[in-house]
Amino acid sequence: MTRLKTMAASATAVLLAASLVACSGDGGGEEAVELGDKQRGAMTDYAVGTQFTATEPLTFAMLYNDHPNYPIKEDWLLWQEITERTGVTLEPTVVPLSDYSQKRSLLIGSGEAPLIMAKTYPGEETPFVSSGAILPVSDYLDLMPNFQAKVAEWGLEPNLEQLRQADGKFYVLPGLHENPWQDYTVAIRTDVMEDLGLETPQTWEDFRDVLRAIKAEHPDGYPMSDRFSETDPGGNLLNIVSMTYGTHAGWGYQNAQWDADQNAYVTTGTSPEYKEFVTFMHSLVEEGLLDPESFTQDDDTAISKFVSGKSYAISSNAQSLVNDYRGPLQDNVEGATVAKLPLPAGPAGNVISSGSKIENGIMISAAAAERDDFVAMMQFIDWLWYSPEGLELTKWGVEGVTYTKQGEGEYTLAEDVDYVGLNPGAPKHLQKDFGFAGGNFAYGGSTALLQSTFSEEELAFQAEMLKKDLLPLEPPYPFTDVEREQATLVETPLEDFVTQQTLQFILGQRDLAEWDAYVAEVEAKGAGQYLQLVNEAQQRFAEGNG
């Protein structure tokens, strides 16, 4: 495993040298990258705890993911404050949320991508590596003292190893969390549970029993009707349930899963864990506990069923609970209450994913390294996305305007500003009117900062999540260019087939007695060929990186 430099002094010393270099962090040794003519606007004393301020005005283009709930405005205080503090003006290329991934791919493919590409989830960079269109950011970590310090302090080296490609480098700068963060779960009508004398479910079997009790009391409908299926059917529910069964589905699906007993990857969709998971999900539908439309309906339809009292459980995160459910439900159903369930345990244990310590982050265009202000750009990114001060700015805004601060981590939102229901009815909104706490910037950071906007209810939920065991990270298996081409021929058709058949099994459209025939069909789709590529890549990477 690569040893990342942890002291800001390393970056400072290099910057002071007459011929500036950055060193790669790949497992094959260090590679000098000349940066002596790329220091326009850069600071010579930039380090952890130092406010980055460019020595002359700079402008950087940025791909901006525009969320419909808080569409971008040119006069946001966010833009003004970034420029005032850093001397940098960001020029957003605005792309709607619904088209973001496709537009980003088109821009990269045409060579017209902005320098900074926000809202990039780890794994989304992989298709662009072989073309040389994006920057191997691990070559330049010496320019990012805040990033390095967090990786070292929070023990994130294993998580970064997951990002490395076959060349030993990684190409995305992820958001970094101090601790795992499990936000998504199921929200449930707690008033109904209290009326029926039901305890908080500890396992998914307990959860099924809760739904059974609700069904017995309200037999005409479905106790649960779910959302988050517009891009991936059952995206959240299948993801969180399968995780606790020791496999992958929904948002977290991947074609291979690690089998520690075999010390190798096996086909996800035919594993014993996957069959057990599918069998459980099928039981929910078969017993009339889960609305079959959960896998096809849009979010608005699912939310409408829940807030009108037609269903009693629905997938949720903290923002959905406050913004989508609680108010409308209380308006429509007298005495109704709703809360997030602590994530139930499954056969794999009382677990959450270790991968939640890594968040979406940014890609950088390879063209950035040719600019004379490249060093300053990397310093700026390090400060805005990874320093405590930069993270505080993009999350909370400006002290005295959008918030006040009583002590370390004790924030209070300004009385005339609302965010996640902290000041309901306030005339201004932190995201809509000021641009702060948006998804292009406000990810990662210390647990104290992350939880600084949490209600007492959410703090209690997160305290329960931190009691859970962490699933071990699966070994990385980065493909070579040739392997990637071969894998691409199999990956998508295989995933599509497994997803389609999984839904048929869950919905009862295909009998689980046909599982063996299904396994043969998956194999015929190239699962064995794909596994061979995966295991060879995993073994090669392990041998080369310790």
XYZ file of C-alpha atoms in Angstrom:
546
model
C 0.000 0.000 0.000
C 1.296 3.425 -0.949
C 2.448 5.593 1.914
C 0.970 9.063 1.444
C 2.955 12.009 2.722
C 1.103 13.531 5.654
C 2.931 16.691 6.571
C 2.067 19.975 4.903
C 5.727 20.877 5.094
C 6.455 18.539 2.205
C 4.285 20.602 -0.107
C 5.702 23.860 1.188
C 9.284 22.780 0.711
C 8.641 21.664 -2.829
C 6.863 24.863 -3.705
C 9.815 26.888 -2.520
C 12.217 25.008 -4.744
C 13.388 26.622 -7.933
C 12.030 23.800 -10.045
C 8.749 22.592 -8.593
C 7.851 18.903 -8.930
C 4.984 16.740 -7.782
C 5.420 13.052 -7.010
C 3.074 10.313 -8.013
C 1.606 8.012 -5.443
C 1.516 4.906 -7.632
C 2.852 1.599 -6.448
C 5.550 1.511 -9.102
C 7.706 4.221 -7.590
C 7.748 7.988 -7.713
C 7.610 9.880 -10.943
C 8.871 13.448 -11.101
C 6.486 15.903 -12.722
C 8.032 19.239 -13.618
C 5.918 22.159 -12.489
C 8.416 25.004 -12.427
C 6.634 27.012 -15.158
C 3.125 26.363 -13.830
C 3.109 28.451 -10.675
C 1.282 31.597 -11.768
C -0.926 32.699 -8.904
C 0.350 29.962 -6.563
C 1.312 30.523 -2.936
C 4.819 29.580 -1.809
C 3.769 29.052 1.814
C 0.502 27.140 1.302
C -0.035 24.521 4.019
C -2.664 23.082 6.358
C -4.174 25.985 8.285
C -3.247 28.530 5.601
C -5.980 30.409 3.782
C -5.409 29.939 0.071
C -5.388 33.258 -1.721
C -4.077 33.439 -5.266
C -1.272 35.933 -5.742
C -3.151 37.297 -8.763
C -6.751 36.945 -9.955
C -7.470 33.566 -11.551
C -10.449 31.994 -13.303
C -11.236 28.294 -13.524
C -14.016 26.652 -15.534
C -16.161 24.154 -13.642
C -18.775 21.642 -14.705
C -21.745 22.326 -12.447
C -24.518 19.841 -11.627
C -27.658 21.983 -11.393
C -30.223 20.606 -8.940
C -33.866 21.473 -9.690
C -34.619 22.028 -5.987
C -32.107 24.884 -5.809
C -31.241 26.037 -9.354
C -28.059 28.028 -9.826
C -28.064 31.835 -9.570
C -25.313 34.180 -10.699
C -25.727 36.449 -7.680
C -25.338 33.768 -5.014
C -23.250 34.803 -2.041
C -21.353 31.532 -2.558
C -19.653 32.790 -5.723
C -18.865 36.185 -4.232
C -17.363 34.714 -1.095
C -15.201 32.184 -2.933
C -13.715 34.960 -5.057
C -13.258 37.321 -2.121
C -11.426 34.741 -0.030
C -9.353 33.010 -2.695
C -8.952 35.439 -5.593
C -10.457 32.753 -7.844
C -13.539 33.173 -10.011
C -15.356 30.000 -10.942
C -17.061 29.939 -14.328
C -19.754 27.237 -14.206
C -20.785 25.220 -17.216
C -24.300 24.469 -16.030
C -25.826 21.061 -16.756
C -29.193 19.863 -15.393
C -29.056 17.038 -12.875
C -31.023 14.745 -15.181
C -28.473 15.055 -18.015
C -25.307 15.423 -16.003
C -23.559 12.080 -16.553
C -24.334 12.006 -20.273
C -23.294 15.617 -20.836
C -20.084 15.122 -18.866
C -19.182 12.139 -21.057
C -19.878 14.119 -24.234
C -17.757 17.051 -23.086
C -14.841 14.834 -22.121
C -15.072 12.889 -25.367
C -15.065 16.083 -27.437
C -12.121 17.571 -25.561
C -14.257 20.465 -24.302
C -14.605 19.472 -20.658
C -14.152 22.255 -18.082
C -11.062 22.056 -15.882
C -12.958 20.959 -12.751
C -15.751 18.392 -13.015
C -17.770 18.264 -9.804
C -20.203 15.607 -8.562
C -18.173 12.641 -9.803
C -18.690 9.374 -7.964
C -15.741 6.979 -7.658
C -15.955 4.585 -10.582
C -17.426 7.138 -12.963
C -13.923 8.199 -13.974
C -12.909 4.743 -15.225
C -14.208 5.070 -18.823
C -12.059 8.158 -19.379
C -8.731 6.885 -18.049
C -7.388 5.183 -21.171
C -8.009 8.228 -23.365
C -5.736 10.402 -21.246
C -8.494 13.011 -20.992
C -8.495 13.259 -17.206
C -5.713 13.991 -14.775
C -4.030 11.249 -12.709
C -4.584 13.261 -9.559
C -2.518 10.878 -7.409
C 0.572 12.292 -9.162
C -0.051 15.664 -7.544
C -0.972 14.961 -3.927
C 2.094 16.881 -2.731
C 0.241 20.009 -3.819
C -2.719 19.117 -1.588
C -1.699 19.211 2.094
C -5.272 19.267 3.429
C -6.221 16.215 1.385
C -3.120 14.338 2.556
C -3.662 15.272 6.190
C -7.240 13.970 6.198
C -6.293 10.718 4.513
C -3.625 10.094 7.137
C -5.594 11.252 10.174
C -8.762 9.353 9.246
C -7.049 6.178 8.031
C -8.377 6.424 4.499
C -5.432 4.834 2.680
C -7.361 1.558 2.125
C -10.263 3.508 0.645
C -7.941 5.284 -1.779
C -6.525 1.937 -2.850
C -10.006 1.129 -4.129
C -9.707 4.030 -6.570
C -6.462 2.991 -8.220
C -6.443 1.965 -11.844
C -4.199 -0.694 -13.419
C -1.350 1.826 -13.663
C -1.427 2.267 -9.863
C -2.782 5.813 -10.092
C -6.191 7.231 -9.283
C -8.077 9.779 -11.332
C -10.811 11.101 -9.057
C -10.440 13.225 -5.923
C -13.155 11.848 -3.655
C -14.990 13.520 -0.836
C -13.489 12.299 2.443
C -15.486 11.433 5.551
C -13.971 11.024 8.991
C -16.362 8.175 9.814
C -18.742 5.953 7.859
C -22.022 7.659 7.098
C -25.139 5.575 6.558
C -27.932 7.956 5.672
C -30.380 5.919 3.595
C -32.789 3.538 5.278
C -36.582 3.125 5.518
C -38.935 5.702 7.034
C -41.990 4.326 8.808
C -45.189 5.616 10.410
C -44.229 5.540 14.078
C -47.745 6.446 15.246
C -49.048 3.264 13.627
C -46.282 1.213 15.221
C -47.149 2.672 18.638
C -50.859 1.998 18.158
C -50.079 -1.640 17.354
C -47.543 -2.009 20.150
C -44.714 -2.788 17.721
C -41.049 -2.606 18.713
C -38.362 -1.102 16.512
C -37.229 -3.932 14.210
C -33.661 -5.103 14.742
C -33.438 -7.351 11.668
C -35.083 -7.484 8.257
C -37.122 -10.430 9.472
C -38.365 -8.208 12.294
C -39.147 -5.538 9.709
C -41.207 -8.053 7.743
C -43.107 -8.884 10.931
C -43.849 -5.184 11.429
C -45.233 -4.961 7.893
C -47.286 -8.093 8.542
C -48.825 -6.512 11.636
C -49.655 -3.327 9.730
C -51.132 -5.396 6.888
C -53.349 -7.258 9.341
C -54.677 -3.953 10.675
C -54.959 -2.287 7.238
C -55.595 -5.174 4.813
C -56.756 -3.123 1.830
C -53.395 -1.606 0.893
C -49.674 -2.230 0.908
C -47.784 -1.397 4.118
C -44.770 -0.311 2.040
C -44.741 1.425 -1.339
C -41.272 2.516 -2.332
C -39.426 5.182 -4.298
C -35.923 5.761 -5.793
C -36.660 3.529 -8.785
C -36.524 6.091 -11.566
C -32.968 5.253 -12.625
C -32.485 1.873 -10.918
C -35.547 -0.218 -10.003
C -35.564 -0.635 -6.236
C -32.334 1.361 -6.116
C -32.161 2.116 -2.408
C -34.173 -0.721 -0.896
C -32.339 -3.447 -2.810
C -29.026 -1.782 -2.005
C -29.460 -1.576 1.769
C -31.054 -5.002 2.155
C -28.501 -6.789 -0.050
C -25.636 -5.136 1.822
C -26.753 -6.790 5.051
C -27.025 -10.118 3.216
C -23.386 -9.874 2.125
C -24.053 -9.148 -1.534
C -24.771 -6.293 -3.964
C -28.000 -5.098 -5.592
C -29.840 -1.917 -6.523
C -27.651 1.167 -6.429
C -24.743 -0.924 -5.165
C -24.926 -3.711 -7.729
C -21.738 -5.023 -9.284
C -21.256 -8.209 -11.247
C -18.651 -9.707 -8.908
C -18.507 -10.038 -5.130
C -15.591 -11.120 -2.958
C -15.747 -14.557 -1.349
C -13.275 -14.613 1.527
C -13.507 -18.393 1.879
C -12.486 -18.919 -1.739
C -10.101 -15.954 -1.697
C -11.569 -14.969 -5.053
C -14.410 -13.101 -6.665
C -17.612 -14.955 -7.522
C -20.612 -13.998 -9.636
C -22.856 -11.749 -7.565
C -26.157 -12.653 -9.166
C -25.762 -16.412 -8.652
C -24.189 -16.467 -5.190
C -25.957 -18.142 -2.238
C -26.140 -14.748 -0.515
C -27.885 -13.240 -3.537
C -30.423 -16.052 -3.692
C -31.197 -15.648 0.019
C -31.624 -11.900 -0.459
C -33.913 -12.345 -3.495
C -35.972 -14.933 -1.615
C -36.530 -12.486 1.234
C -37.534 -9.664 -1.112
C -39.912 -12.018 -2.930
C -41.615 -12.833 0.369
C -42.453 -9.145 0.874
C -44.236 -8.964 -2.456
C -45.814 -12.411 -2.217
C -47.401 -11.573 1.149
C -48.721 -8.226 -0.073
C -46.350 -6.281 2.189
C -44.489 -4.424 -0.571
C -46.303 -2.682 -3.417
C -45.214 -4.280 -6.734
C -45.333 -0.809 -8.281
C -42.396 0.124 -6.023
C -40.038 -0.938 -8.823
C -41.634 1.103 -11.592
C -43.378 4.159 -10.119
C -41.815 7.600 -9.995
C -40.904 9.310 -6.735
C -43.894 11.653 -6.745
C -46.314 8.732 -6.944
C -44.608 6.878 -4.091
C -44.474 9.998 -1.930
C -48.131 10.751 -2.618
C -49.142 7.284 -1.423
C -47.153 7.703 1.763
C -48.191 11.225 2.746
C -51.864 10.506 2.002
C -51.855 7.548 4.384
C -52.178 4.844 1.719
C -48.799 3.314 2.649
C -46.833 3.257 5.885
C -43.175 2.753 4.975
C -40.918 4.211 2.267
C -37.195 4.570 1.523
C -35.704 7.693 3.009
C -32.678 9.740 3.857
C -32.520 12.620 6.327
C -33.525 15.307 3.824
C -36.415 13.271 2.387
C -37.775 12.722 5.880
C -37.961 16.451 6.527
C -38.573 17.885 3.065
C -40.815 15.261 1.457
C -42.672 13.353 4.143
C -43.178 14.882 7.551
C -44.984 18.122 6.759
C -47.336 16.828 4.030
C -48.119 13.699 6.062
C -49.069 15.710 9.137
C -51.195 17.996 6.961
C -53.096 15.033 5.502
C -53.270 12.544 8.382
C -54.076 13.881 11.841
C -51.668 12.652 14.487
C -49.348 10.978 11.998
C -45.659 10.729 12.889
C -42.758 9.348 10.872
C -39.109 8.518 11.592
C -36.139 6.786 9.997
C -35.619 3.207 11.131
C -32.120 2.314 12.260
C -30.885 0.123 9.427
C -31.909 -3.464 10.259
C -29.331 -6.232 10.425
C -29.168 -9.193 8.063
C -27.418 -12.549 7.709
C -24.093 -10.738 7.159
C -24.495 -9.118 10.572
C -25.313 -5.733 12.024
C -23.277 -3.967 9.365
C -22.830 -0.919 7.202
C -20.481 -0.330 4.295
C -16.900 0.857 4.808
C -17.202 2.535 1.433
C -19.333 5.297 2.942
C -16.110 6.977 4.130
C -15.548 7.936 0.487
C -17.984 10.369 -1.129
C -18.446 11.786 -4.593
C -15.810 14.335 -5.519
C -14.214 15.808 -8.624
C -12.352 14.897 -11.778
C -9.849 17.285 -13.317
C -9.218 17.680 -17.026
C -5.770 16.544 -18.104
C -5.470 19.894 -19.888
C -5.161 21.564 -16.486
C -1.601 20.271 -16.082
C -0.523 22.280 -19.129
C -1.662 25.611 -17.712
C 0.710 28.086 -16.140
C -1.647 28.393 -13.139
C -1.910 24.632 -12.508
C -0.256 24.680 -9.076
C -2.579 27.448 -7.902
C -5.575 25.487 -9.166
C -4.567 22.416 -7.165
C -4.025 24.574 -4.064
C -7.434 26.167 -4.582
C -9.129 22.765 -4.924
C -7.334 21.502 -1.841
C -8.509 24.489 0.192
C -12.116 24.670 -1.026
C -12.920 20.935 -1.027
C -10.658 19.641 1.758
C -9.690 22.302 4.295
C -11.899 22.737 7.388
C -12.359 26.380 6.458
C -13.340 25.675 2.857
C -15.761 22.932 3.871
C -17.319 25.205 6.488
C -17.794 27.928 3.877
C -19.489 25.744 1.279
C -21.697 24.051 3.868
C -22.728 26.856 6.235
C -21.970 30.040 4.309
C -20.791 33.273 5.907
C -20.688 33.757 9.651
C -22.953 36.584 10.717
C -25.004 36.335 7.519
C -26.236 32.757 7.211
C -25.121 31.405 10.599
C -23.489 32.143 13.928
C -20.950 29.983 15.724
C -20.755 29.688 19.498
C -17.866 27.257 19.762
C -16.087 24.536 17.871
C -18.775 22.827 15.830
C -21.675 24.705 17.475
C -23.460 26.336 14.556
C -26.794 28.127 14.580
C -28.568 28.959 11.351
C -29.597 32.597 11.015
C -33.233 33.077 12.065
C -34.301 34.251 8.598
C -32.686 31.282 6.826
C -34.013 27.728 6.541
C -32.233 24.488 5.684
C -33.445 20.894 6.192
C -36.283 22.216 8.336
C -34.055 23.876 10.949
C -36.029 27.137 10.625
C -39.314 26.195 8.971
C -41.111 29.170 7.500
C -38.012 31.387 7.315
C -38.123 33.727 4.297
C -34.722 32.677 2.917
C -33.169 29.312 2.124
C -29.504 28.393 2.517
C -29.378 26.509 -0.785
C -31.897 28.363 -2.942
C -31.023 31.935 -1.992
C -27.326 31.724 -1.086
C -25.949 28.672 -2.923
C -24.449 26.961 0.133
C -24.885 23.295 1.161
C -25.138 22.243 -2.482
C -24.028 18.925 -3.909
C -21.172 20.293 -6.014
C -19.176 21.300 -2.946
C -20.631 20.301 0.420
C -19.517 16.686 0.692
C -17.036 15.150 3.076
C -15.395 16.574 6.150
C -15.249 15.862 9.837
C -18.079 14.073 11.571
C -18.675 17.209 13.643
C -19.158 19.300 10.490
C -21.263 16.628 8.810
C -23.560 16.401 11.808
C -23.668 20.142 12.485
C -26.931 20.470 10.548
C -28.450 17.303 11.990
C -31.488 17.433 14.219
C -31.429 15.668 17.583
C -33.412 12.928 15.897
C -30.819 12.448 13.157
C -27.948 12.604 15.654
C -29.569 9.739 17.555
C -29.956 7.787 14.311
C -26.289 8.315 13.400
C -25.184 7.288 16.889
C -26.893 3.962 16.275
C -25.226 3.633 12.886
C -21.778 4.152 14.409
C -22.388 1.163 16.687
C -22.539 -1.134 13.679
C -19.713 -3.246 12.312
C -17.999 -2.222 9.095
C -18.069 -4.594 6.174
C -14.495 -5.164 4.954
C -13.512 -3.426 1.755
C -13.367 -5.769 -1.201
C -9.958 -6.094 -2.925
C -9.539 -3.797 -5.935
C -9.276 -5.274 -9.424
C -8.364 -2.462 -11.829
C -8.402 -3.549 -15.466
C -5.794 -2.854 -18.105
C -7.040 -1.129 -21.243
C -7.334 -4.461 -23.029
C -9.151 -6.052 -20.103
C -11.462 -3.075 -19.851
C -12.437 -3.467 -23.503
C -13.139 -7.158 -22.946
C -15.052 -6.539 -19.727
C -17.180 -3.819 -21.283
C -18.567 -6.332 -23.771
C -19.907 -8.420 -20.893
C -20.575 -6.059 -17.977
C -23.650 -4.160 -19.103
C -25.525 -7.072 -20.747
C -24.769 -9.231 -17.702
C -25.938 -6.585 -15.235
C -29.060 -5.872 -17.274
C -29.960 -9.557 -17.384
C -29.377 -10.121 -13.664
C -31.390 -7.007 -12.799
C -34.263 -8.052 -15.061
C -34.391 -11.591 -13.706
C -34.025 -10.377 -10.110
C -37.145 -8.255 -10.485
C -39.015 -11.154 -12.040
C -38.116 -13.399 -9.107
C -39.044 -10.722 -6.564
C -42.351 -9.946 -8.250
C -43.241 -13.606 -8.691
C -43.152 -13.374 -12.472
C -40.546 -16.132 -12.425
C -40.668 -19.031 -9.975
C -37.739 -19.344 -7.590
C -37.807 -23.046 -8.403
C -36.163 -22.013 -11.702
C -33.068 -20.672 -9.910
C -30.746 -23.358 -11.309
C -31.899 -22.612 -14.831
C -31.324 -18.913 -14.160
C -27.776 -19.650 -12.953
C -27.063 -21.445 -16.225
C -28.453 -18.481 -18.153
C -26.193 -16.062 -16.261
C -23.207 -18.241 -17.067
C -24.224 -18.228 -20.714
C -24.190 -14.416 -20.612
C -20.425 -14.499 -19.988
C -20.258 -14.498 -16.194
C -17.350 -16.965 -16.165
C -15.405 -14.961 -18.720
C -15.946 -11.815 -16.678
C -14.895 -13.498 -13.426
C -11.669 -14.666 -15.014
C -10.833 -11.075 -15.968
C -11.722 -9.849 -12.477
C -9.699 -12.447 -10.592
C -6.658 -12.105 -12.815
C -6.749 -8.331 -12.379
C -7.204 -8.677 -8.610
C -4.278 -11.061 -8.245
C -2.016 -8.914 -10.410
C -2.867 -5.755 -8.470
C -2.355 -7.507 -5.131
C 1.057 -8.789 -6.187
C 2.122 -5.399 -7.456
C 0.850 -3.335 -4.540
C 1.396 -5.519 -1.494
